[in-house]
Amino acid sequence: LRELGKHRARLRVLEQEEECYLQAENNSRFQEAEQAKQDRKEAVQRRIQRNVETYKRVIGDSWEELMAKDLQKALVEQECRAQRELEREQSEKDAQKWRSQKTLEVLARQVEEKRVRKLQQRRERQALRHAVDNQSMLLTRQEIGSYVAAKA
């Protein structure tokens, strides 16, 4: 049993050592990958810097002028984009206002048509009532006339 305990303890120690070794290996791989990434970034920066320096040598003093023109051009383009955006927003507002106005006109026309229809119906009912009243008065006069004639 003692031997088994010793073997188990030795096995645990070996497993811990192996785990430490794997962690160290992973750390070194990670550091190598990070270093490679950093090296690539630096290489790109050096290439850009070389291109800029070559461009400056070829162009000479007009480098600053070109940069100023590029900056001016970018500012003008940005201003144009902003102006177009404002115009687009204004046209959308105008279109919405126009649609709202048309909707109000349609609603007003519908309300007016309904009012005219009700007024027309009211007039028709009144005319019908007057016609019925006139007819009944006429009948009443005729009845009185025939009654008087019958008495005579």
mmCIF file with all atom_site columns, N, CA, C and O in Angstrom, residues 100-144:
data_model
loop_
_atom_site.group_PDB
_atom_site.id
_atom_site.type_symbol
_atom_site.label_atom_id
_atom_site.label_alt_id
_atom_site.label_comp_id
_atom_site.label_asym_id
_atom_site.label_entity_id
_atom_site.label_seq_id
_atom_site.pdbx_PDB_ins_code
_atom_site.Cartn_x
_atom_site.Cartn_y
_atom_site.Cartn_z
_atom_site.occupancy
_atom_site.B_iso_or_equiv
_atom_site.pdbx_formal_charge
_atom_site.auth_seq_id
_atom_site.auth_comp_id
_atom_site.auth_asym_id
_atom_site.auth_atom_id
_atom_site.pdbx_PDB_model_num
ATOM 1   N N  . SER A 1 100 ? -49.838  64.939 -45.423 1.00 0.00 ? 100 SER A N  1
ATOM 2   C CA . SER A 1 100 ? -50.735  65.311 -44.326 1.00 0.00 ? 100 SER A CA 1
ATOM 3   C C  . SER A 1 100 ? -51.794  66.286 -44.816 1.00 0.00 ? 100 SER A C  1
ATOM 4   O O  . SER A 1 100 ? -52.978  66.160 -44.466 1.00 0.00 ? 100 SER A O  1
ATOM 5   N N  . GLN A 1 101 ? -51.373  67.256 -45.636 1.00 0.00 ? 101 GLN A N  1
ATOM 6   C CA . GLN A 1 101 ? -52.314  68.235 -46.172 1.00 0.00 ? 101 GLN A CA 1
ATOM 7   C C  . GLN A 1 101 ? -53.366  67.549 -47.033 1.00 0.00 ? 101 GLN A C  1
ATOM 8   O O  . GLN A 1 101 ? -54.553  67.845 -46.926 1.00 0.00 ? 101 GLN A O  1
ATOM 9   N N  . LYS A 1 102 ? -52.920  66.619 -47.892 1.00 0.00 ? 102 LYS A N  1
ATOM 10  C CA . LYS A 1 102 ? -53.862  65.906 -48.753 1.00 0.00 ? 102 LYS A CA 1
ATOM 11  C C  . LYS A 1 102 ? -54.831  65.070 -47.911 1.00 0.00 ? 102 LYS A C  1
ATOM 12  O O  . LYS A 1 102 ? -56.023  65.012 -48.205 1.00 0.00 ? 102 LYS A O  1
ATOM 13  N N  . THR A 1 103 ? -54.318  64.451 -46.868 1.00 0.00 ? 103 THR A N  1
ATOM 14  C CA . THR A 1 103 ? -55.167  63.661 -45.981 1.00 0.00 ? 103 THR A CA 1
ATOM 15  C C  . THR A 1 103 ? -56.218  64.556 -45.329 1.00 0.00 ? 103 THR A C  1
ATOM 16  O O  . THR A 1 103 ? -57.396  64.206 -45.259 1.00 0.00 ? 103 THR A O  1
ATOM 17  N N  . LEU A 1 104 ? -55.783  65.743 -44.873 1.00 0.00 ? 104 LEU A N  1
ATOM 18  C CA . LEU A 1 104 ? -56.728  66.682 -44.268 1.00 0.00 ? 104 LEU A CA 1
ATOM 19  C C  . LEU A 1 104 ? -57.775  67.145 -45.281 1.00 0.00 ? 104 LEU A C  1
ATOM 20  O O  . LEU A 1 104 ? -58.958  67.266 -44.949 1.00 0.00 ? 104 LEU A O  1
ATOM 21  N N  . GLU A 1 105 ? -57.336  67.399 -46.516 1.00 0.00 ? 105 GLU A N  1
ATOM 22  C CA . GLU A 1 105 ? -58.283  67.820 -47.544 1.00 0.00 ? 105 GLU A CA 1
ATOM 23  C C  . GLU A 1 105 ? -59.302  66.725 -47.821 1.00 0.00 ? 105 GLU A C  1
ATOM 24  O O  . GLU A 1 105 ? -60.501  66.998 -47.950 1.00 0.00 ? 105 GLU A O  1
ATOM 25  N N  . VAL A 1 106 ? -58.843  65.489 -47.898 1.00 0.00 ? 106 VAL A N  1
ATOM 26  C CA . VAL A 1 106 ? -59.760  64.363 -48.150 1.00 0.00 ? 106 VAL A CA 1
ATOM 27  C C  . VAL A 1 106 ? -60.752  64.231 -46.994 1.00 0.00 ? 106 VAL A C  1
ATOM 28  O O  . VAL A 1 106 ? -61.956  64.082 -47.205 1.00 0.00 ? 106 VAL A O  1
ATOM 29  N N  . LEU A 1 107 ? -60.237  64.326 -45.762 1.00 0.00 ? 107 LEU A N  1
ATOM 30  C CA . LEU A 1 107 ? -61.127  64.228 -44.600 1.00 0.00 ? 107 LEU A CA 1
ATOM 31  C C  . LEU A 1 107 ? -62.129  65.373 -44.582 1.00 0.00 ? 107 LEU A C  1
ATOM 32  O O  . LEU A 1 107 ? -63.314  65.169 -44.299 1.00 0.00 ? 107 LEU A O  1
ATOM 33  N N  . ALA A 1 108 ? -61.653  66.586 -44.884 1.00 0.00 ? 108 ALA A N  1
ATOM 34  C CA . ALA A 1 108 ? -62.558  67.742 -44.907 1.00 0.00 ? 108 ALA A CA 1
ATOM 35  C C  . ALA A 1 108 ? -63.628  67.554 -45.977 1.00 0.00 ? 108 ALA A C  1
ATOM 36  O O  . ALA A 1 108 ? -64.815  67.864 -45.745 1.00 0.00 ? 108 ALA A O  1
ATOM 37  N N  . ARG A 1 109 ? -63.227  67.044 -47.155 1.00 0.00 ? 109 ARG A N  1
ATOM 38  C CA . ARG A 1 109 ? -64.187  66.813 -48.230 1.00 0.00 ? 109 ARG A CA 1
ATOM 39  C C  . ARG A 1 109 ? -65.212  65.756 -47.810 1.00 0.00 ? 109 ARG A C  1
ATOM 40  O O  . ARG A 1 109 ? -66.410  65.906 -48.040 1.00 0.00 ? 109 ARG A O  1
ATOM 41  N N  . GLN A 1 110 ? -64.748  64.696 -47.155 1.00 0.00 ? 110 GLN A N  1
ATOM 42  C CA . GLN A 1 110 ? -65.673  63.651 -46.698 1.00 0.00 ? 110 GLN A CA 1
ATOM 43  C C  . GLN A 1 110 ? -66.651  64.208 -45.663 1.00 0.00 ? 110 GLN A C  1
ATOM 44  O O  . GLN A 1 110 ? -67.849  63.911 -45.712 1.00 0.00 ? 110 GLN A O  1
ATOM 45  N N  . VAL A 1 111 ? -66.150  65.023 -44.727 1.00 0.00 ? 111 VAL A N  1
ATOM 46  C CA . VAL A 1 111 ? -67.022  65.624 -43.705 1.00 0.00 ? 111 VAL A CA 1
ATOM 47  C C  . VAL A 1 111 ? -68.045  66.525 -44.378 1.00 0.00 ? 111 VAL A C  1
ATOM 48  O O  . VAL A 1 111 ? -69.241  66.504 -44.031 1.00 0.00 ? 111 VAL A O  1
ATOM 49  N N  . GLU A 1 112 ? -67.597  67.336 -45.351 1.00 0.00 ? 112 GLU A N  1
ATOM 50  C CA . GLU A 1 112 ? -68.512  68.245 -46.059 1.00 0.00 ? 112 GLU A CA 1
ATOM 51  C C  . GLU A 1 112 ? -69.570  67.456 -46.836 1.00 0.00 ? 112 GLU A C  1
ATOM 52  O O  . GLU A 1 112 ? -70.750  67.798 -46.811 1.00 0.00 ? 112 GLU A O  1
ATOM 53  N N  . GLU A 1 113 ? -69.152  66.375 -47.523 1.00 0.00 ? 113 GLU A N  1
ATOM 54  C CA . GLU A 1 113 ? -70.106  65.546 -48.264 1.00 0.00 ? 113 GLU A CA 1
ATOM 55  C C  . GLU A 1 113 ? -71.136  64.925 -47.323 1.00 0.00 ? 113 GLU A C  1
ATOM 56  O O  . GLU A 1 113 ? -72.327  64.870 -47.634 1.00 0.00 ? 113 GLU A O  1
ATOM 57  N N  . LYS A 1 114 ? -70.673  64.484 -46.156 1.00 0.00 ? 114 LYS A N  1
ATOM 58  C CA . LYS A 1 114 ? -71.588  63.898 -45.177 1.00 0.00 ? 114 LYS A CA 1
ATOM 59  C C  . LYS A 1 114 ? -72.579  64.946 -44.673 1.00 0.00 ? 114 LYS A C  1
ATOM 60  O O  . LYS A 1 114 ? -73.771  64.682 -44.541 1.00 0.00 ? 114 LYS A O  1
ATOM 61  N N  . ARG A 1 115 ? -72.061  66.173 -44.423 1.00 0.00 ? 115 ARG A N  1
ATOM 62  C CA . ARG A 1 115 ? -72.928  67.249 -43.950 1.00 0.00 ? 115 ARG A CA 1
ATOM 63  C C  . ARG A 1 115 ? -73.968  67.595 -45.012 1.00 0.00 ? 115 ARG A C  1
ATOM 64  O O  . ARG A 1 115 ? -75.161  67.740 -44.708 1.00 0.00 ? 115 ARG A O  1
ATOM 65  N N  . VAL A 1 116 ? -73.533  67.689 -46.274 1.00 0.00 ? 116 VAL A N  1
ATOM 66  C CA . VAL A 1 116 ? -74.460  68.001 -47.363 1.00 0.00 ? 116 VAL A CA 1
ATOM 67  C C  . VAL A 1 116 ? -75.499  66.895 -47.511 1.00 0.00 ? 116 VAL A C  1
ATOM 68  O O  . VAL A 1 116 ? -76.693  67.171 -47.706 1.00 0.00 ? 116 VAL A O  1
ATOM 69  N N  . ARG A 1 117 ? -75.045  65.637 -47.389 1.00 0.00 ? 117 ARG A N  1
ATOM 70  C CA . ARG A 1 117 ? -75.970  64.509 -47.499 1.00 0.00 ? 117 ARG A CA 1
ATOM 71  C C  . ARG A 1 117 ? -77.025  64.557 -46.387 1.00 0.00 ? 117 ARG A C  1
ATOM 72  O O  . ARG A 1 117 ? -78.213  64.364 -46.650 1.00 0.00 ? 117 ARG A O  1
ATOM 73  N N  . LYS A 1 118 ? -76.592  64.839 -45.160 1.00 0.00 ? 118 LYS A N  1
ATOM 74  C CA . LYS A 1 118 ? -77.549  64.910 -44.043 1.00 0.00 ? 118 LYS A CA 1
ATOM 75  C C  . LYS A 1 118 ? -78.527  66.066 -44.242 1.00 0.00 ? 118 LYS A C  1
ATOM 76  O O  . LYS A 1 118 ? -79.725  65.931 -43.976 1.00 0.00 ? 118 LYS A O  1
ATOM 77  N N  . LEU A 1 119 ? -77.997  67.217 -44.710 1.00 0.00 ? 119 LEU A N  1
ATOM 78  C CA . LEU A 1 119 ? -78.853  68.377 -44.957 1.00 0.00 ? 119 LEU A CA 1
ATOM 79  C C  . LEU A 1 119 ? -79.885  68.057 -46.040 1.00 0.00 ? 119 LEU A C  1
ATOM 80  O O  . LEU A 1 119 ? -81.076  68.400 -45.893 1.00 0.00 ? 119 LEU A O  1
ATOM 81  N N  . GLN A 1 120 ? -79.431  67.376 -47.097 1.00 0.00 ? 120 GLN A N  1
ATOM 82  C CA . GLN A 1 120 ? -80.325  66.986 -48.183 1.00 0.00 ? 120 GLN A CA 1
ATOM 83  C C  . GLN A 1 120 ? -81.410  66.030 -47.665 1.00 0.00 ? 120 GLN A C  1
ATOM 84  O O  . GLN A 1 120 ? -82.588  66.178 -47.992 1.00 0.00 ? 120 GLN A O  1
ATOM 85  N N  . GLN A 1 121 ? -80.982  65.061 -46.835 1.00 0.00 ? 121 GLN A N  1
ATOM 86  C CA . GLN A 1 121 ? -81.963  64.122 -46.268 1.00 0.00 ? 121 GLN A CA 1
ATOM 87  C C  . GLN A 1 121 ? -82.975  64.855 -45.377 1.00 0.00 ? 121 GLN A C  1
ATOM 88  O O  . GLN A 1 121 ? -84.172  64.555 -45.420 1.00 0.00 ? 121 GLN A O  1
ATOM 89  N N  . ARG A 1 122 ? -82.475  65.812 -44.590 1.00 0.00 ? 122 ARG A N  1
ATOM 90  C CA . ARG A 1 122 ? -83.366  66.579 -43.714 1.00 0.00 ? 122 ARG A CA 1
ATOM 91  C C  . ARG A 1 122 ? -84.375  67.357 -44.554 1.00 0.00 ? 122 ARG A C  1
ATOM 92  O O  . ARG A 1 122 ? -85.577  67.382 -44.249 1.00 0.00 ? 122 ARG A O  1
ATOM 93  N N  . ARG A 1 123 ? -83.914  67.988 -45.644 1.00 0.00 ? 123 ARG A N  1
ATOM 94  C CA . ARG A 1 123 ? -84.811  68.750 -46.524 1.00 0.00 ? 123 ARG A CA 1
ATOM 95  C C  . ARG A 1 123 ? -85.852  67.835 -47.163 1.00 0.00 ? 123 ARG A C  1
ATOM 96  O O  . ARG A 1 123 ? -87.031  68.197 -47.266 1.00 0.00 ? 123 ARG A O  1
ATOM 97  N N  . GLU A 1 124 ? -85.368  66.640 -47.588 1.00 0.00 ? 124 GLU A N  1
ATOM 98  C CA . GLU A 1 124 ? -86.315  65.691 -48.191 1.00 0.00 ? 124 GLU A CA 1
ATOM 99  C C  . GLU A 1 124 ? -87.385  65.266 -47.194 1.00 0.00 ? 124 GLU A C  1
ATOM 100 O O  . GLU A 1 124 ? -88.566  65.184 -47.527 1.00 0.00 ? 124 GLU A O  1
ATOM 101 N N  . ARG A 1 125 ? -86.966  65.007 -45.940 1.00 0.00 ? 125 ARG A N  1
ATOM 102 C CA . ARG A 1 125 ? -87.936  64.611 -44.904 1.00 0.00 ? 125 ARG A CA 1
ATOM 103 C C  . ARG A 1 125 ? -88.915  65.751 -44.622 1.00 0.00 ? 125 ARG A C  1
ATOM 104 O O  . ARG A 1 125 ? -90.132  65.517 -44.475 1.00 0.00 ? 125 ARG A O  1
ATOM 105 N N  . GLN A 1 126 ? -88.393  66.998 -44.552 1.00 0.00 ? 126 GLN A N  1
ATOM 106 C CA . GLN A 1 126 ? -89.271  68.146 -44.302 1.00 0.00 ? 126 GLN A CA 1
ATOM 107 C C  . GLN A 1 126 ? -90.263  68.318 -45.451 1.00 0.00 ? 126 GLN A C  1
ATOM 108 O O  . GLN A 1 126 ? -91.452  68.572 -45.230 1.00 0.00 ? 126 GLN A O  1
ATOM 109 N N  . ALA A 1 127 ? -89.745  68.194 -46.677 1.00 0.00 ? 127 ALA A N  1
ATOM 110 C CA . ALA A 1 127 ? -90.636  68.334 -47.843 1.00 0.00 ? 127 ALA A CA 1
ATOM 111 C C  . ALA A 1 127 ? -91.710  67.250 -47.815 1.00 0.00 ? 127 ALA A C  1
ATOM 112 O O  . ALA A 1 127 ? -92.882  67.518 -48.120 1.00 0.00 ? 127 ALA A O  1
ATOM 113 N N  . LEU A 1 128 ? -91.302  66.038 -47.468 1.00 0.00 ? 128 LEU A N  1
ATOM 114 C CA . LEU A 1 128 ? -92.266  64.946 -47.384 1.00 0.00 ? 128 LEU A CA 1
ATOM 115 C C  . LEU A 1 128 ? -93.307  65.223 -46.298 1.00 0.00 ? 128 LEU A C  1
ATOM 116 O O  . LEU A 1 128 ? -94.505  65.015 -46.509 1.00 0.00 ? 128 LEU A O  1
ATOM 117 N N  . ARG A 1 129 ? -92.832  65.732 -45.150 1.00 0.00 ? 129 ARG A N  1
ATOM 118 C CA . ARG A 1 129 ? -93.745  66.067 -44.061 1.00 0.00 ? 129 ARG A CA 1
ATOM 119 C C  . ARG A 1 129 ? -94.745  67.146 -44.493 1.00 0.00 ? 129 ARG A C  1
ATOM 120 O O  . ARG A 1 129 ? -95.942  67.045 -44.241 1.00 0.00 ? 129 ARG A O  1
ATOM 121 N N  . HIS A 1 130 ? -94.221  68.201 -45.177 1.00 0.00 ? 130 HIS A N  1
ATOM 122 C CA . HIS A 1 130 ? -95.099  69.279 -45.649 1.00 0.00 ? 130 HIS A CA 1
ATOM 123 C C  . HIS A 1 130 ? -96.105  68.744 -46.661 1.00 0.00 ? 130 HIS A C  1
ATOM 124 O O  . HIS A 1 130 ? -97.294  69.119 -46.633 1.00 0.00 ? 130 HIS A O  1
ATOM 125 N N  . ALA A 1 131 ? -95.635  67.842 -47.538 1.00 0.00 ? 131 ALA A N  1
ATOM 126 C CA . ALA A 1 131 ? -96.544  67.272 -48.524 1.00 0.00 ? 131 ALA A CA 1
ATOM 127 C C  . ALA A 1 131 ? -97.635  66.467 -47.838 1.00 0.00 ? 131 ALA A C  1
ATOM 128 O O  . ALA A 1 131 ? -98.823  66.556 -48.199 1.00 0.00 ? 131 ALA A O  1
ATOM 129 N N  . VAL A 1 132 ? -97.268  65.694 -46.833 1.00 0.00 ? 132 VAL A N  1
ATOM 130 C CA . VAL A 1 132 ? -98.256  64.906 -46.096 1.00 0.00 ? 132 VAL A CA 1
ATOM 131 C C  . VAL A 1 132 ? -99.220  65.833 -45.372 1.00 0.00 ? 132 VAL A C  1
ATOM 132 O O  . VAL A 1 132 ? -100.435 65.627 -45.391 1.00 0.00 ? 132 VAL A O  1
ATOM 133 N N  . ASP A 1 133 ? -98.678  66.890 -44.733 1.00 0.00 ? 133 ASP A N  1
ATOM 134 C CA . ASP A 1 133 ? -99.536  67.843 -44.020 1.00 0.00 ? 133 ASP A CA 1
ATOM 135 C C  . ASP A 1 133 ? -100.497 68.538 -44.998 1.00 0.00 ? 133 ASP A C  1
ATOM 136 O O  . ASP A 1 133 ? -101.702 68.670 -44.716 1.00 0.00 ? 133 ASP A O  1
ATOM 137 N N  . ASN A 1 134 ? -99.965  68.982 -46.140 1.00 0.00 ? 134 ASN A N  1
ATOM 138 C CA . ASN A 1 134 ? -100.808 69.652 -47.141 1.00 0.00 ? 134 ASN A CA 1
ATOM 139 C C  . ASN A 1 134 ? -101.882 68.703 -47.667 1.00 0.00 ? 134 ASN A C  1
ATOM 140 O O  . ASN A 1 134 ? -103.027 69.098 -47.855 1.00 0.00 ? 134 ASN A O  1
ATOM 141 N N  . GLN A 1 135 ? -101.492 67.449 -47.891 1.00 0.00 ? 135 GLN A N  1
ATOM 142 C CA . GLN A 1 135 ? -102.448 66.460 -48.395 1.00 0.00 ? 135 GLN A CA 1
ATOM 143 C C  . GLN A 1 135 ? -103.541 66.229 -47.364 1.00 0.00 ? 135 GLN A C  1
ATOM 144 O O  . GLN A 1 135 ? -104.713 66.179 -47.702 1.00 0.00 ? 135 GLN A O  1
ATOM 145 N N  . SER A 1 136 ? -103.155 66.109 -46.090 1.00 0.00 ? 136 SER A N  1
ATOM 146 C CA . SER A 1 136 ? -104.169 65.865 -45.061 1.00 0.00 ? 136 SER A CA 1
ATOM 147 C C  . SER A 1 136 ? -105.065 67.086 -44.892 1.00 0.00 ? 136 SER A C  1
ATOM 148 O O  . SER A 1 136 ? -106.267 66.954 -44.672 1.00 0.00 ? 136 SER A O  1
ATOM 149 N N  . MET A 1 137 ? -104.504 68.304 -45.027 1.00 0.00 ? 137 MET A N  1
ATOM 150 C CA . MET A 1 137 ? -105.343 69.506 -44.938 1.00 0.00 ? 137 MET A CA 1
ATOM 151 C C  . MET A 1 137 ? -106.301 69.567 -46.117 1.00 0.00 ? 137 MET A C  1
ATOM 152 O O  . MET A 1 137 ? -107.464 69.953 -45.973 1.00 0.00 ? 137 MET A O  1
ATOM 153 N N  . LEU A 1 138 ? -105.821 69.184 -47.292 1.00 0.00 ? 138 LEU A N  1
ATOM 154 C CA . LEU A 1 138 ? -106.671 69.178 -48.474 1.00 0.00 ? 138 LEU A CA 1
ATOM 155 C C  . LEU A 1 138 ? -107.822 68.197 -48.281 1.00 0.00 ? 138 LEU A C  1
ATOM 156 O O  . LEU A 1 138 ? -108.963 68.516 -48.566 1.00 0.00 ? 138 LEU A O  1
ATOM 157 N N  . LEU A 1 139 ? -107.481 67.002 -47.756 1.00 0.00 ? 139 LEU A N  1
ATOM 158 C CA . LEU A 1 139 ? -108.529 66.014 -47.509 1.00 0.00 ? 139 LEU A CA 1
ATOM 159 C C  . LEU A 1 139 ? -109.527 66.550 -46.482 1.00 0.00 ? 139 LEU A C  1
ATOM 160 O O  . LEU A 1 139 ? -110.730 66.361 -46.624 1.00 0.00 ? 139 LEU A O  1
ATOM 161 N N  . THR A 1 140 ? -108.995 67.214 -45.471 1.00 0.00 ? 140 THR A N  1
ATOM 162 C CA . THR A 1 140 ? -109.883 67.754 -44.434 1.00 0.00 ? 140 THR A CA 1
ATOM 163 C C  . THR A 1 140 ? -110.828 68.782 -45.042 1.00 0.00 ? 140 THR A C  1
ATOM 164 O O  . THR A 1 140 ? -112.020 68.786 -44.760 1.00 0.00 ? 140 THR A O  1
ATOM 165 N N  . ARG A 1 141 ? -110.371 69.675 -45.916 1.00 0.00 ? 141 ARG A N  1
ATOM 166 C CA . ARG A 1 141 ? -111.220 70.679 -46.564 1.00 0.00 ? 141 ARG A CA 1
ATOM 167 C C  . ARG A 1 141 ? -112.287 70.018 -47.445 1.00 0.00 ? 141 ARG A C  1
ATOM 168 O O  . ARG A 1 141 ? -113.436 70.422 -47.468 1.00 0.00 ? 141 ARG A O  1
ATOM 169 N N  . GLN A 1 142 ? -111.825 68.967 -48.148 1.00 0.00 ? 142 GLN A N  1
ATOM 170 C CA . GLN A 1 142 ? -112.773 68.259 -49.006 1.00 0.00 ? 142 GLN A CA 1
ATOM 171 C C  . GLN A 1 142 ? -113.840 67.572 -48.172 1.00 0.00 ? 142 GLN A C  1
ATOM 172 O O  . GLN A 1 142 ? -115.029 67.572 -48.521 1.00 0.00 ? 142 GLN A O  1
ATOM 173 N N  . GLU A 1 143 ? -113.393 67.000 -47.034 1.00 0.00 ? 143 GLU A N  1
ATOM 174 C CA . GLU A 1 143 ? -114.367 66.344 -46.150 1.00 0.00 ? 143 GLU A CA 1
ATOM 175 C C  . GLU A 1 143 ? -115.357 67.357 -45.606 1.00 0.00 ? 143 GLU A C  1
ATOM 176 O O  . GLU A 1 143 ? -116.573 67.101 -45.535 1.00 0.00 ? 143 GLU A O  1
ATOM 177 N N  . ILE A 1 144 ? -114.847 68.552 -45.211 1.00 0.00 ? 144 ILE A N  1
ATOM 178 C CA . ILE A 1 144 ? -115.740 69.584 -44.700 1.00 0.00 ? 144 ILE A CA 1
ATOM 179 C C  . ILE A 1 144 ? -116.714 70.040 -45.793 1.00 0.00 ? 144 ILE A C  1
ATOM 180 O O  . ILE A 1 144 ? -117.913 70.209 -45.560 1.00 0.00 ? 144 ILE A O  1
#
